Tab-separated table of C-alpha atoms in Angstrom:
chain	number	residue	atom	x	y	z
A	1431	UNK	CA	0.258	9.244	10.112
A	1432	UNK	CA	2.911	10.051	8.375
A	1433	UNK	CA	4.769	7.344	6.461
A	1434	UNK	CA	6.433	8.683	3.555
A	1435	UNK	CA	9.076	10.114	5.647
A	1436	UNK	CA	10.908	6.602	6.195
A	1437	UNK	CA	10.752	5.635	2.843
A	1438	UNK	CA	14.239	4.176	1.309
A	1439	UNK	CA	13.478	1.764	-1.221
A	1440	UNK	CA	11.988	2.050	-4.805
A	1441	UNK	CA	9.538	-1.331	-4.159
A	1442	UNK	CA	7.807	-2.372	-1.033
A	1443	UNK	CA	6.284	-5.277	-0.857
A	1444	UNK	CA	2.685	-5.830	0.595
A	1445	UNK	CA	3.897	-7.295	4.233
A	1446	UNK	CA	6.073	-4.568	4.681
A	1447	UNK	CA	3.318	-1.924	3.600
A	1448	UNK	CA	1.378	-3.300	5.927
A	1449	UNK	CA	3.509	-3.544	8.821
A	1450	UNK	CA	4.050	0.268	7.972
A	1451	UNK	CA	0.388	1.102	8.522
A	1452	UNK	CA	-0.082	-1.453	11.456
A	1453	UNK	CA	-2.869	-3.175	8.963
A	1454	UNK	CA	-3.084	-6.728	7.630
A	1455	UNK	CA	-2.089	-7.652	4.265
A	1456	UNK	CA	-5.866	-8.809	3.188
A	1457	UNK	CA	-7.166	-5.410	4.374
A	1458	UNK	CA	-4.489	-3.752	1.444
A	1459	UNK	CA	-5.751	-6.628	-0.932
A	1460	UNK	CA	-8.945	-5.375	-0.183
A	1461	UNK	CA	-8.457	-1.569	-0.448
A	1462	UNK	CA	-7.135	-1.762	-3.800
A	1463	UNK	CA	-10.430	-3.738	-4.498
A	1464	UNK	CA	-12.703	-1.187	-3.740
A	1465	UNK	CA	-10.325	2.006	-4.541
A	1466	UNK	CA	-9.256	2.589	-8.009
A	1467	UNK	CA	-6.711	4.858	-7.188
A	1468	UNK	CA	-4.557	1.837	-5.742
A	1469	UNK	CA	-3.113	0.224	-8.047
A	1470	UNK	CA	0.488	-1.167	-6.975
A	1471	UNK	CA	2.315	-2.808	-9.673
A	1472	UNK	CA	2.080	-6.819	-9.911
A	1473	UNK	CA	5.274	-9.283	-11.186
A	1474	UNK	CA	4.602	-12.207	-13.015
A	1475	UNK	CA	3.830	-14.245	-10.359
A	1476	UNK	CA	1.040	-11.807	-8.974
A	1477	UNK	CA	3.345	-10.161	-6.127
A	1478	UNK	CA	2.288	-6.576	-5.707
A	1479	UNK	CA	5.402	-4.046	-5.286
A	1480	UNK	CA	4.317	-0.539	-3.716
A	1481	UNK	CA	5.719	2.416	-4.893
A	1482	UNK	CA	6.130	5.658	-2.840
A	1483	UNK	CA	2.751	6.794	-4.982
A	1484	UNK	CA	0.983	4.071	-3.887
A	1485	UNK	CA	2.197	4.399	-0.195
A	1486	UNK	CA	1.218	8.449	-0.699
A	1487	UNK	CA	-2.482	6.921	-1.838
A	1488	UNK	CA	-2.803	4.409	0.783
A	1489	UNK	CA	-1.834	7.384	3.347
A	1490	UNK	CA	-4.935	9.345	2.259
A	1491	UNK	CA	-7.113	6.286	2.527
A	1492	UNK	CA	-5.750	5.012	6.116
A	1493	UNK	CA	-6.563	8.649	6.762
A	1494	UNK	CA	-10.337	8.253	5.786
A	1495	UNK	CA	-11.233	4.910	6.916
A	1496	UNK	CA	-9.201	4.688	10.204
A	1497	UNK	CA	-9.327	7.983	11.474
């Protein structure tokens, strides 16, 4: 899978991460849980906002847990 390729924004936010991936939103709440290499930055009202990084990161682990 190959995401990075439509990326256009600086922030994503988690429902449109997860529309990208074709997961649920509690599954990515959940990932960055149990992965420390997730950590997508949080405003002050606890929104997360996905960088490409984090979209690079959460390619790898789609990659190992879905495939």
């Amino acid at each position: 899978m190959k995401v990075t390729e439509e990326l256009t924004k600086l922030y994503y936010s988690i429902g449109e991460v997860a529309t990208l991936f074709g997961v649920t939103n509690s599954l990515l709440r959940y990932w960055e849980t149990e992965f420390p290499q997730l950590k997508p930055q949080k405003n002050r009202r606890g929104d997360r906002k996905f960088l490409a990084k984090d979209i690079n990161t959460l390619e790898v682990i789609y990659s190992l847990v879905k495939e």
